[in-house]
GROMACS .gro file of C-alpha atoms in nm:
model
  247
    1UNK     CA    1   0.009   0.013  -0.008
    2UNK     CA    2   0.127   0.334  -0.073
    3UNK     CA    3   0.049   0.624   0.131
    4UNK     CA    4  -0.220   0.665   0.435
    5UNK     CA    5  -0.553   0.514   0.441
    6UNK     CA    6  -0.795   0.620   0.652
    7UNK     CA    7  -1.144   0.468   0.710
    8UNK     CA    8  -1.438   0.597   0.913
    9UNK     CA    9  -1.651   0.286   0.995
   10UNK     CA   10  -1.920   0.122   1.250
   11UNK     CA   11  -1.731  -0.171   1.357
   12UNK     CA   12  -1.650  -0.378   1.653
   13UNK     CA   13  -1.277  -0.497   1.740
   14UNK     CA   14  -1.119  -0.792   1.905
   15UNK     CA   15  -0.751  -0.848   2.013
   16UNK     CA   16  -0.623  -1.174   2.094
   17UNK     CA   17  -0.280  -1.232   2.213
   18UNK     CA   18  -0.096  -1.124   2.523
   19UNK     CA   19  -0.434  -1.068   2.653
   20UNK     CA   20  -0.799  -1.074   2.518
   21UNK     CA   21  -0.964  -0.740   2.461
   22UNK     CA   22  -1.326  -0.639   2.302
   23UNK     CA   23  -1.447  -0.291   2.180
   24UNK     CA   24  -1.814  -0.301   2.133
   25UNK     CA   25  -1.994  -0.171   1.828
   26UNK     CA   26  -1.928   0.189   1.761
   27UNK     CA   27  -1.811   0.448   1.489
   28UNK     CA   28  -1.462   0.475   1.472
   29UNK     CA   29  -1.131   0.601   1.272
   30UNK     CA   30  -0.938   0.302   1.097
   31UNK     CA   31  -0.588   0.422   1.024
   32UNK     CA   32  -0.394   0.232   0.809
   33UNK     CA   33  -0.031   0.353   0.728
   34UNK     CA   34   0.231   0.285   0.456
   35UNK     CA   35   0.460   0.119   0.713
   36UNK     CA   36   0.181  -0.159   0.730
   37UNK     CA   37   0.065  -0.062   1.115
   38UNK     CA   38  -0.310  -0.063   1.169
   39UNK     CA   39  -0.451   0.144   1.484
   40UNK     CA   40  -0.803   0.198   1.601
   41UNK     CA   41  -0.936   0.545   1.718
   42UNK     CA   42  -1.216   0.700   1.890
   43UNK     CA   43  -1.300   1.082   1.906
   44UNK     CA   44  -1.129   1.108   2.224
   45UNK     CA   45  -0.820   1.018   2.399
   46UNK     CA   46  -0.597   1.272   2.210
   47UNK     CA   47  -0.349   1.099   1.983
   48UNK     CA   48  -0.369   0.756   2.147
   49UNK     CA   49  -0.537   0.458   1.967
   50UNK     CA   50  -0.802   0.218   2.134
   51UNK     CA   51  -0.609  -0.019   2.006
   52UNK     CA   52  -0.322  -0.119   1.730
   53UNK     CA   53  -0.103  -0.341   1.542
   54UNK     CA   54   0.269  -0.225   1.487
   55UNK     CA   55   0.470  -0.337   1.176
   56UNK     CA   56   0.555  -0.601   1.066
   57UNK     CA   57   0.223  -0.728   1.051
   58UNK     CA   58  -0.012  -0.852   0.788
   59UNK     CA   59  -0.372  -0.681   0.716
   60UNK     CA   60  -0.620  -0.957   0.526
   61UNK     CA   61  -0.928  -0.785   0.413
   62UNK     CA   62  -1.244  -0.983   0.378
   63UNK     CA   63  -1.606  -0.852   0.309
   64UNK     CA   64  -1.702  -0.666   0.622
   65UNK     CA   65  -1.417  -0.817   0.823
   66UNK     CA   66  -1.020  -0.703   0.850
   67UNK     CA   67  -0.771  -0.936   1.022
   68UNK     CA   68  -0.459  -0.820   1.134
   69UNK     CA   69  -0.195  -1.058   1.257
   70UNK     CA   70   0.184  -1.082   1.345
   71UNK     CA   71   0.444  -1.305   1.389
   72UNK     CA   72   0.425  -1.308   1.747
   73UNK     CA   73   0.056  -1.480   1.724
   74UNK     CA   74  -0.108  -1.166   1.798
   75UNK     CA   75  -0.448  -1.110   1.611
   76UNK     CA   76  -0.669  -0.800   1.561
   77UNK     CA   77  -1.034  -0.876   1.391
   78UNK     CA   78  -1.238  -0.601   1.320
   79UNK     CA   79  -1.585  -0.661   1.199
   80UNK     CA   80  -1.705  -0.394   1.020
   81UNK     CA   81  -2.106  -0.324   0.993
   82UNK     CA   82  -2.086  -0.003   0.778
   83UNK     CA   83  -1.827   0.204   0.613
   84UNK     CA   84  -1.883   0.580   0.611
   85UNK     CA   85  -1.584   0.676   0.427
   86UNK     CA   86  -1.252   0.532   0.294
   87UNK     CA   87  -1.002   0.776   0.183
   88UNK     CA   88  -0.628   0.726   0.083
   89UNK     CA   89  -0.377   0.971   0.038
   90UNK     CA   90   0.002   0.971  -0.044
   91UNK     CA   91   0.176   1.188   0.225
   92UNK     CA   92   0.533   1.179   0.074
   93UNK     CA   93   0.866   1.182   0.229
   94UNK     CA   94   0.871   1.333   0.575
   95UNK     CA   95   1.134   1.565   0.658
   96UNK     CA   96   1.129   1.496   1.041
   97UNK     CA   97   1.103   1.714   1.316
   98UNK     CA   98   1.257   2.015   1.340
   99UNK     CA   99   1.357   2.124   1.675
  100UNK     CA  100   1.346   2.496   1.792
  101UNK     CA  101   1.701   2.647   1.862
  102UNK     CA  102   1.719   2.630   2.248
  103UNK     CA  103   1.591   2.242   2.230
  104UNK     CA  104   1.865   2.168   1.944
  105UNK     CA  105   2.135   2.303   2.139
  106UNK     CA  106   2.014   2.165   2.510
  107UNK     CA  107   2.047   1.820   2.329
  108UNK     CA  108   2.414   1.940   2.205
  109UNK     CA  109   2.535   2.034   2.534
  110UNK     CA  110   2.413   1.730   2.698
  111UNK     CA  111   2.557   1.521   2.455
  112UNK     CA  112   2.898   1.684   2.473
  113UNK     CA  113   2.853   1.610   2.875
  114UNK     CA  114   2.624   1.328   2.956
  115UNK     CA  115   2.769   1.303   3.259
  116UNK     CA  116   2.593   1.631   3.408
  117UNK     CA  117   2.284   1.420   3.407
  118UNK     CA  118   2.419   1.096   3.606
  119UNK     CA  119   2.767   1.047   3.712
  120UNK     CA  120   2.945   0.824   3.477
  121UNK     CA  121   2.704   0.833   3.166
  122UNK     CA  122   2.892   0.820   2.830
  123UNK     CA  123   2.732   0.895   2.507
  124UNK     CA  124   2.682   0.643   2.224
  125UNK     CA  125   2.516   0.828   1.996
  126UNK     CA  126   2.287   1.132   1.915
  127UNK     CA  127   1.958   1.056   1.742
  128UNK     CA  128   1.966   0.678   1.774
  129UNK     CA  129   1.759   0.521   1.542
  130UNK     CA  130   1.473   0.284   1.645
  131UNK     CA  131   1.176   0.144   1.424
  132UNK     CA  132   0.950   0.402   1.533
  133UNK     CA  133   1.185   0.739   1.515
  134UNK     CA  134   1.505   0.830   1.689
  135UNK     CA  135   1.574   0.892   2.073
  136UNK     CA  136   1.753   1.201   2.143
  137UNK     CA  137   2.065   1.035   2.308
  138UNK     CA  138   2.182   0.688   2.379
  139UNK     CA  139   2.433   0.652   2.662
  140UNK     CA  140   2.619   0.406   2.850
  141UNK     CA  141   2.615   0.352   3.224
  142UNK     CA  142   2.926   0.139   3.286
  143UNK     CA  143   2.825   0.084   3.657
  144UNK     CA  144   2.484  -0.032   3.526
  145UNK     CA  145   2.366  -0.370   3.515
  146UNK     CA  146   2.508  -0.626   3.255
  147UNK     CA  147   2.308  -0.680   2.943
  148UNK     CA  148   2.108  -0.996   2.925
  149UNK     CA  149   2.322  -1.174   2.668
  150UNK     CA  150   2.672  -1.201   2.579
  151UNK     CA  151   2.767  -1.049   2.223
  152UNK     CA  152   3.093  -0.992   2.020
  153UNK     CA  153   3.159  -0.628   2.117
  154UNK     CA  154   3.200  -0.552   1.768
  155UNK     CA  155   2.829  -0.625   1.750
  156UNK     CA  156   2.753  -0.342   2.027
  157UNK     CA  157   2.656   0.020   1.924
  158UNK     CA  158   2.987   0.236   1.862
  159UNK     CA  159   3.104   0.506   2.096
  160UNK     CA  160   3.342   0.785   2.059
  161UNK     CA  161   3.607   0.552   2.206
  162UNK     CA  162   3.505   0.241   2.025
  163UNK     CA  163   3.247  -0.072   2.093
  164UNK     CA  164   3.091  -0.116   2.434
  165UNK     CA  165   3.073  -0.501   2.525
  166UNK     CA  166   2.774  -0.660   2.640
  167UNK     CA  167   2.873  -0.689   3.001
  168UNK     CA  168   2.993  -0.364   3.057
  169UNK     CA  169   2.689  -0.207   3.201
  170UNK     CA  170   2.372  -0.086   3.075
  171UNK     CA  171   2.221   0.177   2.836
  172UNK     CA  172   2.019   0.498   2.929
  173UNK     CA  173   1.795   0.629   2.649
  174UNK     CA  174   1.764   1.009   2.728
  175UNK     CA  175   1.492   1.218   2.566
  176UNK     CA  176   1.566   1.606   2.582
  177UNK     CA  177   1.267   1.870   2.583
  178UNK     CA  178   1.250   2.250   2.672
  179UNK     CA  179   0.925   2.123   2.868
  180UNK     CA  180   0.835   1.779   2.924
  181UNK     CA  181   0.463   1.661   2.959
  182UNK     CA  182   0.285   1.341   3.002
  183UNK     CA  183   0.345   1.315   2.601
  184UNK     CA  184   0.700   1.316   2.653
  185UNK     CA  185   0.690   1.002   2.901
  186UNK     CA  186   0.497   0.845   2.666
  187UNK     CA  187   0.704   0.912   2.394
  188UNK     CA  188   1.052   0.819   2.618
  189UNK     CA  189   0.822   0.487   2.683
  190UNK     CA  190   0.771   0.380   2.364
  191UNK     CA  191   1.155   0.452   2.264
  192UNK     CA  192   1.229   0.243   2.566
  193UNK     CA  193   1.002  -0.071   2.450
  194UNK     CA  194   1.148  -0.069   2.114
  195UNK     CA  195   1.519  -0.056   2.247
  196UNK     CA  196   1.482  -0.320   2.516
  197UNK     CA  197   1.353  -0.578   2.217
  198UNK     CA  198   1.727  -0.525   2.092
  199UNK     CA  199   1.957  -0.797   2.301
  200UNK     CA  200   2.242  -0.605   2.227
  201UNK     CA  201   2.099  -0.311   2.426
  202UNK     CA  202   1.909  -0.453   2.698
  203UNK     CA  203   1.834  -0.341   2.957
  204UNK     CA  204   1.765   0.012   2.857
  205UNK     CA  205   1.633   0.265   3.106
  206UNK     CA  206   1.523   0.622   3.067
  207UNK     CA  207   1.615   0.966   3.164
  208UNK     CA  208   1.362   1.254   3.074
  209UNK     CA  209   1.586   1.595   3.068
  210UNK     CA  210   1.410   1.936   3.052
  211UNK     CA  211   1.409   2.274   3.152
  212UNK     CA  212   1.056   2.223   3.309
  213UNK     CA  213   0.871   1.900   3.400
  214UNK     CA  214   0.509   1.919   3.430
  215UNK     CA  215   0.391   1.722   3.778
  216UNK     CA  216   0.164   1.517   3.615
  217UNK     CA  217   0.477   1.386   3.372
  218UNK     CA  218   0.696   1.359   3.699
  219UNK     CA  219   0.432   1.093   3.850
  220UNK     CA  220   0.384   0.904   3.533
  221UNK     CA  221   0.779   0.860   3.451
  222UNK     CA  222   0.869   0.768   3.812
  223UNK     CA  223   0.589   0.492   3.783
  224UNK     CA  224   0.729   0.354   3.490
  225UNK     CA  225   1.076   0.394   3.609
  226UNK     CA  226   1.205   0.677   3.422
  227UNK     CA  227   1.436   0.959   3.586
  228UNK     CA  228   1.349   1.292   3.541
  229UNK     CA  229   1.622   1.591   3.549
  230UNK     CA  230   1.555   1.930   3.531
  231UNK     CA  231   1.828   2.157   3.376
  232UNK     CA  232   1.919   2.491   3.360
  233UNK     CA  233   2.008   2.593   2.994
  234UNK     CA  234   2.172   2.915   3.097
  235UNK     CA  235   2.398   2.731   3.348
  236UNK     CA  236   2.461   2.461   3.136
  237UNK     CA  237   2.613   2.682   2.854
  238UNK     CA  238   2.839   2.838   3.127
  239UNK     CA  239   2.937   2.555   3.357
  240UNK     CA  240   3.082   2.193   3.300
  241UNK     CA  241   2.867   2.058   3.554
  242UNK     CA  242   2.561   2.273   3.626
  243UNK     CA  243   2.342   2.232   3.932
  244UNK     CA  244   2.082   1.995   3.841
  245UNK     CA  245   1.743   1.902   4.018
  246UNK     CA  246   1.617   1.543   4.053
  247UNK     CA  247   1.286   1.448   4.074
   0.00000   0.00000   0.00000
């Protein structure tokens, strides 16, 4: 499929996999993206879908029924009572997120000295790619827990000083924001989920670094094991080790 497909339909949805879930009959938005992902949305809940299947997955269409499955044995069944609209559009190449000057510079400053976030952190790579987008900073914590499996050091992500062996410690994903809300925590949580699927990296934990962090975001981050660090942009520009506030 080329482009994005948007279908407004009255439907029920059943998920079978790690647990069973059911959505009763209602009118919903079915979103099929060019990467193969399928998600079901209501008219509430902001951007978060009611249910979804991430790639790689397969969509099989029959009259009045869509079946989405993946290699893990998970199945999403969408029984369609009526289609109200069915539109496809090619969005073209996306140039990606352009950060404002302060946020981009803040990321540069922290990349140059990640130890200000946590003693001993070393930068692995900026904009480390995952299959759902790049995480701002991937760092290595030599004092962290050993990785779950033993790998040839050449297979580990490269650092400025060479490769990091699988038993050297743990990895840390850092998301950098000017002002961080609940959406920033959700974003970092998704990156962590993807990074921890990689046996070369896991365990990967998260740090949310921002000039200001909303109280709700701090609570949510702590509940997910994500550390929050508030940084002073002006101080960070002028001092090697600015004073930080840890929540």
